[in-house]
Tab-separated table of C-alpha atoms and ligand atoms in Angstrom:
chain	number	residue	atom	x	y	z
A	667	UNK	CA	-50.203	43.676	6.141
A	668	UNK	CA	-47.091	42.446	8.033
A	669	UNK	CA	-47.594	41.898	12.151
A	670	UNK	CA	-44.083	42.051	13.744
A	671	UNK	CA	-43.422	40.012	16.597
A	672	UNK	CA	-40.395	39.307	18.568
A	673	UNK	CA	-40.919	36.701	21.364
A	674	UNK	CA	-38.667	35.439	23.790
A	675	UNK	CA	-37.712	32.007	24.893
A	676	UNK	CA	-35.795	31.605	28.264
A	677	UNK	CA	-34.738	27.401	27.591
A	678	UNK	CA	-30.950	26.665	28.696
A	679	UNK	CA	-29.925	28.810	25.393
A	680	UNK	CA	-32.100	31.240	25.376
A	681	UNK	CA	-33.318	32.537	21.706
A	682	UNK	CA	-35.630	34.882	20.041
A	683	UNK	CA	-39.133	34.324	17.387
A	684	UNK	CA	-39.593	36.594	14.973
A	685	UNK	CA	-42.384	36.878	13.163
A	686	UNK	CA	-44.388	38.573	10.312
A	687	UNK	CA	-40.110	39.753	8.908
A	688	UNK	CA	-39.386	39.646	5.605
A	689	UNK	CA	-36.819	36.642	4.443
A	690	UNK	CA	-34.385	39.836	2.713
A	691	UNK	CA	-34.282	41.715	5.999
A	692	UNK	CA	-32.639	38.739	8.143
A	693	UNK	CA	-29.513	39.137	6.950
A	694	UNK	CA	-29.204	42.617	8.057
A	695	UNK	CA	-29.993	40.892	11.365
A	696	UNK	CA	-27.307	38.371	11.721
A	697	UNK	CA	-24.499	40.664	10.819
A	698	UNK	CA	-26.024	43.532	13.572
A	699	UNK	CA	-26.943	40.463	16.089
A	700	UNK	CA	-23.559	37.733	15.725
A	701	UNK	CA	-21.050	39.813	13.760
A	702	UNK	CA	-18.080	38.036	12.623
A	703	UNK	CA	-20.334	35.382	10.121
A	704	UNK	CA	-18.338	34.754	7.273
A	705	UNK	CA	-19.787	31.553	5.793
A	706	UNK	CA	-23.362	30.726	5.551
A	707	UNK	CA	-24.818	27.237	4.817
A	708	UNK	CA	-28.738	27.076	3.578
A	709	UNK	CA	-30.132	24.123	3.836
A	710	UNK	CA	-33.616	23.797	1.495
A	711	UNK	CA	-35.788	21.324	-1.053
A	712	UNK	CA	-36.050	22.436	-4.382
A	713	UNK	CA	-39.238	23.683	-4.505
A	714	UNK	CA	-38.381	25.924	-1.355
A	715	UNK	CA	-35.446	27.612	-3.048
A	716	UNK	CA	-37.262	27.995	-6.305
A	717	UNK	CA	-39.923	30.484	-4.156
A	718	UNK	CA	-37.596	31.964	-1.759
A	719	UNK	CA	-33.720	31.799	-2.177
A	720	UNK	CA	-33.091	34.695	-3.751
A	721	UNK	CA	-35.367	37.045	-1.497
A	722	UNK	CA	-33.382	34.983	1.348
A	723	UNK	CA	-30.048	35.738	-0.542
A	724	UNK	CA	-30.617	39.458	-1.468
A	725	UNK	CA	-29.649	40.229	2.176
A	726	UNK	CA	-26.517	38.245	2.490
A	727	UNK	CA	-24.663	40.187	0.482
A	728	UNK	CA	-21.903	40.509	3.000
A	729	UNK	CA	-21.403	36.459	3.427
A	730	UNK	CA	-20.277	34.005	1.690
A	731	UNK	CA	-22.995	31.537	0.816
A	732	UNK	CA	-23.324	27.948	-0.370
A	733	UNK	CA	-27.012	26.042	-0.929
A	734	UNK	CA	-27.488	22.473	-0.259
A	735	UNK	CA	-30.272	20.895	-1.797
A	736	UNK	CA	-32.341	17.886	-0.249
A	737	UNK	CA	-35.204	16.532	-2.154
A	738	UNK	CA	-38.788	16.628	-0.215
A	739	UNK	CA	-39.761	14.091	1.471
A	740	UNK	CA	-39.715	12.119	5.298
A	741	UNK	CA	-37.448	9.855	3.588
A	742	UNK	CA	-34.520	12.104	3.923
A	743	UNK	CA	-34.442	12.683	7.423
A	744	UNK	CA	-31.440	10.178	7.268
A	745	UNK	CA	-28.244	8.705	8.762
A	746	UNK	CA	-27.514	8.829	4.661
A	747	UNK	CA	-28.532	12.326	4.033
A	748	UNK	CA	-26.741	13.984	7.318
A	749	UNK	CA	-23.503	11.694	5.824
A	750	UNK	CA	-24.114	13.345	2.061
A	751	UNK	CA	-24.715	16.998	4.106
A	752	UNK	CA	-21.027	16.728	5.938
A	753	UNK	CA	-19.688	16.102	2.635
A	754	UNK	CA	-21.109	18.998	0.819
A	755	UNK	CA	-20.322	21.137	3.860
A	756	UNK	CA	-16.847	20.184	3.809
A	757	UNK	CA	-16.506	20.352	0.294
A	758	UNK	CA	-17.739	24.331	0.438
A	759	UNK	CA	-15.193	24.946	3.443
A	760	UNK	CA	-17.753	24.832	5.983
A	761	UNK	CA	-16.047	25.357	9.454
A	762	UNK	CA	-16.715	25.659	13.580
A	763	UNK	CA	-17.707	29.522	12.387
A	764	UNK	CA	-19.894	28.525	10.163
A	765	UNK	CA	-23.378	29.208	10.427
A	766	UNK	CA	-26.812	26.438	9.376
A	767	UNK	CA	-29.544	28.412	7.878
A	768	UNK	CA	-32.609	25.662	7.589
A	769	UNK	CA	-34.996	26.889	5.154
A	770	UNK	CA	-37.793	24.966	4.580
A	771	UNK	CA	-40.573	22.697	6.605
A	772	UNK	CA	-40.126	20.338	9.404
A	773	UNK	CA	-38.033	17.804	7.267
A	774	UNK	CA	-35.284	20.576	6.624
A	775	UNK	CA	-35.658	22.216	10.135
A	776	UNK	CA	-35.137	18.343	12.006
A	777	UNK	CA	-32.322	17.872	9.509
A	778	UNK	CA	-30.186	20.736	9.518
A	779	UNK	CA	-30.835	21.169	13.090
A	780	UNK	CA	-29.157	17.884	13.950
A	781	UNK	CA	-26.729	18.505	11.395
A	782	UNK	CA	-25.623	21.906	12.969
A	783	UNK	CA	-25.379	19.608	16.365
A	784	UNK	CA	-22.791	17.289	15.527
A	785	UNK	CA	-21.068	19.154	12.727
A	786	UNK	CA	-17.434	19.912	14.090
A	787	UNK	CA	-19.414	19.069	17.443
A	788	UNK	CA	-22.133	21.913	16.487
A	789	UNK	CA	-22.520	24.844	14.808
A	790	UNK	CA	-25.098	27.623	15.080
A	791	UNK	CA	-28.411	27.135	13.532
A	792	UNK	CA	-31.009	29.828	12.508
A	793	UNK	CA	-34.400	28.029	11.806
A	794	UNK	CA	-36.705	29.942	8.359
A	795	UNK	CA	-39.458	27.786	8.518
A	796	UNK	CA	-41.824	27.701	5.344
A	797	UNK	CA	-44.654	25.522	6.560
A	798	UNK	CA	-47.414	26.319	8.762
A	799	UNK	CA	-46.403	23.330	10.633
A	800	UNK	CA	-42.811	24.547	11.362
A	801	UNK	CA	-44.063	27.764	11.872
A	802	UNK	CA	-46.616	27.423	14.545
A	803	UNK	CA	-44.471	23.693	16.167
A	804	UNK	CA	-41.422	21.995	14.740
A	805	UNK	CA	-39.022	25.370	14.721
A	806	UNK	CA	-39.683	26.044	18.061
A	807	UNK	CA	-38.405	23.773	21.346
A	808	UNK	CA	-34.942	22.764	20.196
A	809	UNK	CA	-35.796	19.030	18.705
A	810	UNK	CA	-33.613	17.801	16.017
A	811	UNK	CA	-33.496	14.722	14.978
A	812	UNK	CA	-32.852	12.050	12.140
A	813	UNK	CA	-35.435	8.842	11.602
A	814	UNK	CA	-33.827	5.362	11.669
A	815	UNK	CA	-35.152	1.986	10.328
A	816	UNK	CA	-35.943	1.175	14.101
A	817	UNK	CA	-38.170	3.879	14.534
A	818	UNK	CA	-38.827	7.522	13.838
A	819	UNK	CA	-36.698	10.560	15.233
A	820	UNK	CA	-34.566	7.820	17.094
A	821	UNK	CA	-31.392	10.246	16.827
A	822	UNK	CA	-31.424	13.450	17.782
A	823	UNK	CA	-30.328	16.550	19.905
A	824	UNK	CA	-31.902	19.354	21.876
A	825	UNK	CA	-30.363	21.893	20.091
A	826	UNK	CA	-31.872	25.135	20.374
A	827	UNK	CA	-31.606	27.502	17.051
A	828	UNK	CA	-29.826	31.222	17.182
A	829	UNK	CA	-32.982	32.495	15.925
A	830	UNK	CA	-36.907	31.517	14.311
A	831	UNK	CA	-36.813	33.864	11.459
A	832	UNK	CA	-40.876	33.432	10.357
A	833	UNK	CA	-41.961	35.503	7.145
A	834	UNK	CA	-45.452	34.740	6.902
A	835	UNK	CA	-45.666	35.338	3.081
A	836	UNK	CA	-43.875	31.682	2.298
A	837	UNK	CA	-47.701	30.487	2.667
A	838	UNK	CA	-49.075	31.777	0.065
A	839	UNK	CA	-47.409	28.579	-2.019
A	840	UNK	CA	-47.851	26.464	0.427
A	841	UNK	CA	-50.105	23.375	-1.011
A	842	UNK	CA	-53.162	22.564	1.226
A	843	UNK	CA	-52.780	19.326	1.997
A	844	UNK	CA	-49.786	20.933	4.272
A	845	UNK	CA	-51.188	23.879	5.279
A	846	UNK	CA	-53.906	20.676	6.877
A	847	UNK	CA	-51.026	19.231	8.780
A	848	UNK	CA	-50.364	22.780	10.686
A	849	UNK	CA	-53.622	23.583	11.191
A	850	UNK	CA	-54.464	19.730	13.225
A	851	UNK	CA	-51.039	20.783	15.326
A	852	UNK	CA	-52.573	23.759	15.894
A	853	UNK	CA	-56.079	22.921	17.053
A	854	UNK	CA	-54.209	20.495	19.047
A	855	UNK	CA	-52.512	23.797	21.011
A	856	UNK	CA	-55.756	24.892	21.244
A	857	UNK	CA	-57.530	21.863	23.256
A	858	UNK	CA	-54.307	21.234	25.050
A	859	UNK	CA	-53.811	24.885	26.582
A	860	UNK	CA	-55.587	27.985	24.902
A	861	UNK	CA	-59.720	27.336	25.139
A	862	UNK	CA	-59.493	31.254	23.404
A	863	UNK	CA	-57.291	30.048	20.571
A	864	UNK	CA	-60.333	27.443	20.209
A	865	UNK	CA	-62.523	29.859	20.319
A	866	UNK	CA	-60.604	32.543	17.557
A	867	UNK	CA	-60.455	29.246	15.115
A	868	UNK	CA	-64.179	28.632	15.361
A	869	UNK	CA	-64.872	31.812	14.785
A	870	UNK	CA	-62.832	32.297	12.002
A	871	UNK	CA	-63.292	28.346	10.517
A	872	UNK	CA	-64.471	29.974	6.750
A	873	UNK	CA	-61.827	32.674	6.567
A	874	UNK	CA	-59.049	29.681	7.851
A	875	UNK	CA	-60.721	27.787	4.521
A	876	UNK	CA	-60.060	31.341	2.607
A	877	UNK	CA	-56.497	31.175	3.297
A	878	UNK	CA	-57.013	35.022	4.871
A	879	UNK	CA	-53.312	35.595	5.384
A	880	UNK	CA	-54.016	38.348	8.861
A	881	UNK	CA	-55.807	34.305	10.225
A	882	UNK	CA	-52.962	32.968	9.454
A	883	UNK	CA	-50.920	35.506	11.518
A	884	UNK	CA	-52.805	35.677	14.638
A	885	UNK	CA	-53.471	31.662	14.679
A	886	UNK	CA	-49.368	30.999	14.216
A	887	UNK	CA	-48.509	33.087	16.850
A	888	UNK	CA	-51.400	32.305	19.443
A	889	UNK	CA	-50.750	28.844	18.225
A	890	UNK	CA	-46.621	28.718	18.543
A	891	UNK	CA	-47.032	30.722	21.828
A	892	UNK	CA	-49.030	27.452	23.520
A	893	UNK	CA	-45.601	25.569	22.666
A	894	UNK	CA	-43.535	28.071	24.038
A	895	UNK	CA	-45.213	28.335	27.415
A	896	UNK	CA	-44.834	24.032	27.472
A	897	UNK	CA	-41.167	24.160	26.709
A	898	UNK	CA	-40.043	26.514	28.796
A	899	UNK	CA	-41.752	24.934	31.533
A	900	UNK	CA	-40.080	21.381	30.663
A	901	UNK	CA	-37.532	22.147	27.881
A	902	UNK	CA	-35.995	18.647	28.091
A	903	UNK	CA	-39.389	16.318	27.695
A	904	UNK	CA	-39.324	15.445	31.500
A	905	UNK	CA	-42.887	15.912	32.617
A	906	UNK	CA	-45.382	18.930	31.136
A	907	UNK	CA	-43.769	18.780	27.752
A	908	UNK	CA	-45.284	15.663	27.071
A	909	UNK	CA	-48.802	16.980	26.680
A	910	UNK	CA	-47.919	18.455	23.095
A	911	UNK	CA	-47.926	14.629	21.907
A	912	UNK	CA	-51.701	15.360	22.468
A	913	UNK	CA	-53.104	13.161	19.960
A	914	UNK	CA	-49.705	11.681	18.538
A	915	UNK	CA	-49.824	8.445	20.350
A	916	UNK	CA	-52.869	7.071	18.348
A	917	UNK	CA	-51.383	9.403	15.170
A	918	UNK	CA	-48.194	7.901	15.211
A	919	UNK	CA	-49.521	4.254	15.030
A	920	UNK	CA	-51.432	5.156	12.424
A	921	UNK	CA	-48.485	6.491	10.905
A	922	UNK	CA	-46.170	3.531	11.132
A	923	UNK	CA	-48.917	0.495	10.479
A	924	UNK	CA	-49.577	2.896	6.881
A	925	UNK	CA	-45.745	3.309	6.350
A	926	UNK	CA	-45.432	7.112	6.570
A	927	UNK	CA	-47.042	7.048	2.471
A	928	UNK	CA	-50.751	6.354	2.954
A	929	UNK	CA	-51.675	9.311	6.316
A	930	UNK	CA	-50.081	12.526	6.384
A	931	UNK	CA	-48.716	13.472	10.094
A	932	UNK	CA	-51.390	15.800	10.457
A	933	UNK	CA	-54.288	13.038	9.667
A	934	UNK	CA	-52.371	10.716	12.066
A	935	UNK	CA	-52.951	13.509	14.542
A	936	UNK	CA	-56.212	14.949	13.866
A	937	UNK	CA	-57.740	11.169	14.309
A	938	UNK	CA	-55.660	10.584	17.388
A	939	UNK	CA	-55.930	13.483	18.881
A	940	UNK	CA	-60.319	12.859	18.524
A	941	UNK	CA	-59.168	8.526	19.690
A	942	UNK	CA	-58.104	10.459	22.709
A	943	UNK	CA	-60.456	12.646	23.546
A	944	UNK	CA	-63.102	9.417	23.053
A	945	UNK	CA	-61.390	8.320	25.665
A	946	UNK	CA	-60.916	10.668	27.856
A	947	UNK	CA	-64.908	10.881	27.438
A	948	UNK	CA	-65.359	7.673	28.137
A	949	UNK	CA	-63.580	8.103	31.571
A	950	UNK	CA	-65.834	11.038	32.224
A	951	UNK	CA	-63.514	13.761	32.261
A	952	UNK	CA	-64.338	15.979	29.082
A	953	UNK	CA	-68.502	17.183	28.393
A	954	UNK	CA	-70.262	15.528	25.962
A	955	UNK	CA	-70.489	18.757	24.665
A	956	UNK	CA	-66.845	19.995	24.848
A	957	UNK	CA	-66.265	16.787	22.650
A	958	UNK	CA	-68.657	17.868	20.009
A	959	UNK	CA	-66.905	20.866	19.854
A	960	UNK	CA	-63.599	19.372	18.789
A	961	UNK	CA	-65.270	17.040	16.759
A	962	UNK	CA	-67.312	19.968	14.774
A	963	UNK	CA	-64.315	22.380	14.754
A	964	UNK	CA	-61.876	19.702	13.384
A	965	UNK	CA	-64.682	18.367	10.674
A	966	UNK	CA	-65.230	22.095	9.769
A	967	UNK	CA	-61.609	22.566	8.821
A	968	UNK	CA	-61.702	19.375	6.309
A	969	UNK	CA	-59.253	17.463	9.166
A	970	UNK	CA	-60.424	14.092	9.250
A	971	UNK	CA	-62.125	12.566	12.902
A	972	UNK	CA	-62.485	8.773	11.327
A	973	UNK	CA	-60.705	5.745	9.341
A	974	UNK	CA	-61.527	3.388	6.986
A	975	UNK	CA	-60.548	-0.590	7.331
A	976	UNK	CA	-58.150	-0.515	10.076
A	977	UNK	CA	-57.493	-3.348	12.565
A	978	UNK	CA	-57.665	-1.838	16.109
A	979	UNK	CA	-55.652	-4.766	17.639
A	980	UNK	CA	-52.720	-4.188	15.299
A	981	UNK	CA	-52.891	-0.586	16.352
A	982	UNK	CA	-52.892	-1.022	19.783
A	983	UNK	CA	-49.812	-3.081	19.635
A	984	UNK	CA	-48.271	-0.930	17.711
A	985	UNK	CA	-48.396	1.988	20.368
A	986	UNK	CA	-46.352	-0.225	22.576
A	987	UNK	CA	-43.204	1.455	20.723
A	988	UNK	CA	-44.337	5.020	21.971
A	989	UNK	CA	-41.294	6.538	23.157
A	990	UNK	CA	-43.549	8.321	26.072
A	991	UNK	CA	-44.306	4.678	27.499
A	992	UNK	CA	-42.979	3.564	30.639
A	993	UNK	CA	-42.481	0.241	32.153
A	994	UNK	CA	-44.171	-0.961	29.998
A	995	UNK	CA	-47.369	1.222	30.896
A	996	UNK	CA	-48.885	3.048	27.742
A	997	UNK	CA	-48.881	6.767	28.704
A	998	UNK	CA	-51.316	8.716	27.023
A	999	UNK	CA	-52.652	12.512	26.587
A	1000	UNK	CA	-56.369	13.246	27.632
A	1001	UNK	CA	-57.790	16.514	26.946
A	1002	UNK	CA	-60.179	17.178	30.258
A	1003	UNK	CA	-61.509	20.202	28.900
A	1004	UNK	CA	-61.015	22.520	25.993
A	1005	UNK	CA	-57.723	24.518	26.566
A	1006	UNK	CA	-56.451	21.858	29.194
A	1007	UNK	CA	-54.902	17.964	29.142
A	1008	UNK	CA	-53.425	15.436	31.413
A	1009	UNK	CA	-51.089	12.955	31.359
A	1010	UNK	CA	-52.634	10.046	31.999
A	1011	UNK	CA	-50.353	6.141	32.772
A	1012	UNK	CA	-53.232	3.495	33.827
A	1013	UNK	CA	-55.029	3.407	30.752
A	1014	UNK	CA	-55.919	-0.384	30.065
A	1015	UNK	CA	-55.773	-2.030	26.777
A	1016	UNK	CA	-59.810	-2.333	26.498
A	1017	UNK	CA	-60.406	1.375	26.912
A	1018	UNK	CA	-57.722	2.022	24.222
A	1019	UNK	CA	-59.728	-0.583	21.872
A	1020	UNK	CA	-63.032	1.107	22.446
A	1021	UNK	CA	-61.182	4.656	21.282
A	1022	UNK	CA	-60.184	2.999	18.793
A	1023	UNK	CA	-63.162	1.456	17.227
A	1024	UNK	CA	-65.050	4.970	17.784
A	1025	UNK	CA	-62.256	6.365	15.066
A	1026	UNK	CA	-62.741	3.100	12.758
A	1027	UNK	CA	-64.983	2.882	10.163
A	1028	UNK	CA	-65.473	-0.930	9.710
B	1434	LIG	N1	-38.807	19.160	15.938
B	1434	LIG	C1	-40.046	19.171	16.318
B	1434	LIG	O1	-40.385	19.593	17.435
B	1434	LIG	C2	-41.125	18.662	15.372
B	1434	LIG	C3	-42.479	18.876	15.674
B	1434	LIG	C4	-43.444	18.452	14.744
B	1434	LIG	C5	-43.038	17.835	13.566
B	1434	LIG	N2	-41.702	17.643	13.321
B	1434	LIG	C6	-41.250	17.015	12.070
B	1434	LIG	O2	-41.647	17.853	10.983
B	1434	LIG	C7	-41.695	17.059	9.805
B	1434	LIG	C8	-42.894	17.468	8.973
B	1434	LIG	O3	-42.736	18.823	8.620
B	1434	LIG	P1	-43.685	19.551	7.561
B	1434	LIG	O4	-45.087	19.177	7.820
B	1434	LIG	O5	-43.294	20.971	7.584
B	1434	LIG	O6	-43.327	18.828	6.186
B	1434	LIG	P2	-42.082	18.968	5.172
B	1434	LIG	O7	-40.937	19.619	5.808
B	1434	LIG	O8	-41.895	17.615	4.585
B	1434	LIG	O9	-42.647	19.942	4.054
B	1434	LIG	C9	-43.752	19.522	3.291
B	1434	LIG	C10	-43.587	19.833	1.813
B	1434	LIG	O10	-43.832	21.206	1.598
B	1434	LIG	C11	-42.813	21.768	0.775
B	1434	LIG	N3	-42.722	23.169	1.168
B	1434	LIG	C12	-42.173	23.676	2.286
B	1434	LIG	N4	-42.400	24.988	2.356
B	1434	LIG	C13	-43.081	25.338	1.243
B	1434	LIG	C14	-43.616	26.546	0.767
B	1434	LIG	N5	-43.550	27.669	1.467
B	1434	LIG	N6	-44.251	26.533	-0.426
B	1434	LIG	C15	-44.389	25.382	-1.128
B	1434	LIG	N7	-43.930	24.189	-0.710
B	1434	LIG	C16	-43.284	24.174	0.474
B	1434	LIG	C17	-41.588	20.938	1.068
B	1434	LIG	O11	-40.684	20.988	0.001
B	1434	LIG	C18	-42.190	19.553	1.251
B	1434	LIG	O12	-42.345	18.910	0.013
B	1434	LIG	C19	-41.714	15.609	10.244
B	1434	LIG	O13	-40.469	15.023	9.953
B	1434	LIG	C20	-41.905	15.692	11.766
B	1434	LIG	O14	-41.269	14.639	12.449
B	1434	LIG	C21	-40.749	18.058	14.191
């Protein structure tokens, strides 16, 4: 059964979600919405476009349409890539009327996002996203961005998308080792601002397991709607917006001391975002109980809350390079209660260490 949606976001260029649509049906859109599209670009991976490029493609019969290919992986959110991209798109004719449809994950959504922001000094985008994790987080709030050997998502644009085209049937192939990494973003939406989204995944824990597509539906759009509320509050990253790196300052130094190969993003988050709320027990602002709650719920939904064999010193250090930090200060994310967080800049190195050694197992 199909829920449609159609939310609203009111950021400097305003856009619409839609969600529970078919993939055929959004051509139809774009020629009633923009009129005047003559030249489509898709953007995908390989396994993407062997599930869903010609249901996407069935409804652009009135466009031209050329497919560029990226293989999977984090790898390929590149200087090297964007370079190979321009000269595909230029080599298909792509021009300032040409329009960036990303179809895929977060990988392809970052990437062809910032790829439709410089291109002939940007083009429109429309964002398809295929994983739970673009679906319920990285399609929505205008982030684009390429990685860089000096540090992840170093270049990139605010560069809001035409349109979040979201057919919830593209995750029924979805592996579940991804499917994990959307469901810890969206727990995280769920201690950081909706204490009843906690409560629906709780609930609904075994059927989440089950892969019951009508969870699925009500948990990505309860979940993406947490995001929206943040970013149209602070659409630039100034101040509130900051609370959806819940978690991600402990996740991401995971992240970089394994690499990017050993954790997954949504590991690196699911054990920070627990680091964190260690912490902000330790400071007395969450329950006891409140904690075991997020510790049960995350457990119950196979998201890991601990580590093996990591040195907490060499993590610590590592959050130095948090792009949140300032002066120097580590700023950090502390849930005080389920369905609310703070930002919070005088934590000292010692109370990081104990959070720390709460997620390590020695
Ligand atoms: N812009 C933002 O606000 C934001 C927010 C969070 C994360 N991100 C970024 O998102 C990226 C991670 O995105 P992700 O978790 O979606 O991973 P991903 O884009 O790498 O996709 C994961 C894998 O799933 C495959 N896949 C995608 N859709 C599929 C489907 N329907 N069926 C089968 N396979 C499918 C892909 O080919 C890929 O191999 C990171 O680069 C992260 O930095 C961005």
């Amino acid at each position: 059964m199909k829920m449609k949606q159609k939310l609203e976001v009111t950021s400097s260029r305003p856009y619409s979600i839609f969600l529970g649509v078919g993939l055929e049906d959004l051509g139809a859109y774009l020629e009633k919405e923009l009129g005047g599209i003559e030249h489509l670009l898709i953007v995908t991976h390989p396994r993407v476009k062997e599930h869903y490029l010609e249901r996407l493609i069935n409804g652009f019969s009135a466009f031209q349409c050329d497919v560029l290919v990226v293989p999977p992986g984090e790898e390929e959110k590149s200087l090297e890539r964007l370079s190979k991209l321009t000269s595909e798109a230029v080599a298909c004719g792509a021009d300032r009327h040409s329009v960036v449809l990303a179809l895929g994950g977060g990988v392809i959504g970052d990437l062809a996002g910032f790829f439709a922001s410089v291109y002939m000094r940007g083009i429109r985008f429309v964002q398809i996203p295929t994983t739970l994790l673009a679906q319920v987080d990285s399609s929505i709030g205008g982030k684009t961005a390429v990685n860089h050997p000096s540090g992840k998502n170093l270049l990139g644009a605010f560069y809001p998308p035409l349109v979040v085209w979201t057919d919830f049937s593209t995750l029924e192939t979805l592996p579940w080792e991804e499917v994990l990494n959307g469901l810890a973003e969206t727990v995280k939406h769920a201690v950081l601002g909706d204490a009843a989204l906690f409560s629906f995944l709780e609930t609904n824990q075994q059927k989440i397991i089950d892969r019951i597509p009508e969870i699925y539906q009500e948990l990505t759009s309860r979940s993406l709607q947490v995001k929206v509320r943040v970013v149209m509050e602070d659409e630039k990253e100034k101040g509130q917006r900051m609370l959806l790196n819940l978690g991600h300052s402990f996740g991401h130094a995971l992240e970089t001391e394994a690499a990017y190969q050993g954790i997954s993003h949504g590991k690196g988050v699911s054990i920070g975002m627990i680091a964190a709320t260690y912490l902000a027990e330790a400071r007395g602002l969450i329950t006891s109980a409140e904690v075991k709650r997020i510790l049960d719920l995350v457990k119950g939904l196979g998201l890991p809350i601990q580590i093996q064999g990591k040195d907490p010193e060499i993590l610590l250090h590592l959050m130095e390079a948090d792009k949140k930090n300032q002066k120097g200060q580590k700023v950090l994310i502390l849930p005080d209660k389920i369905g609310h967080a703070l930002v919070v800049r005088d934590a000292c190195d010692e109370e990081i260490l104990q959070a720390w050694n709460k997620v390590i197992i020695k």
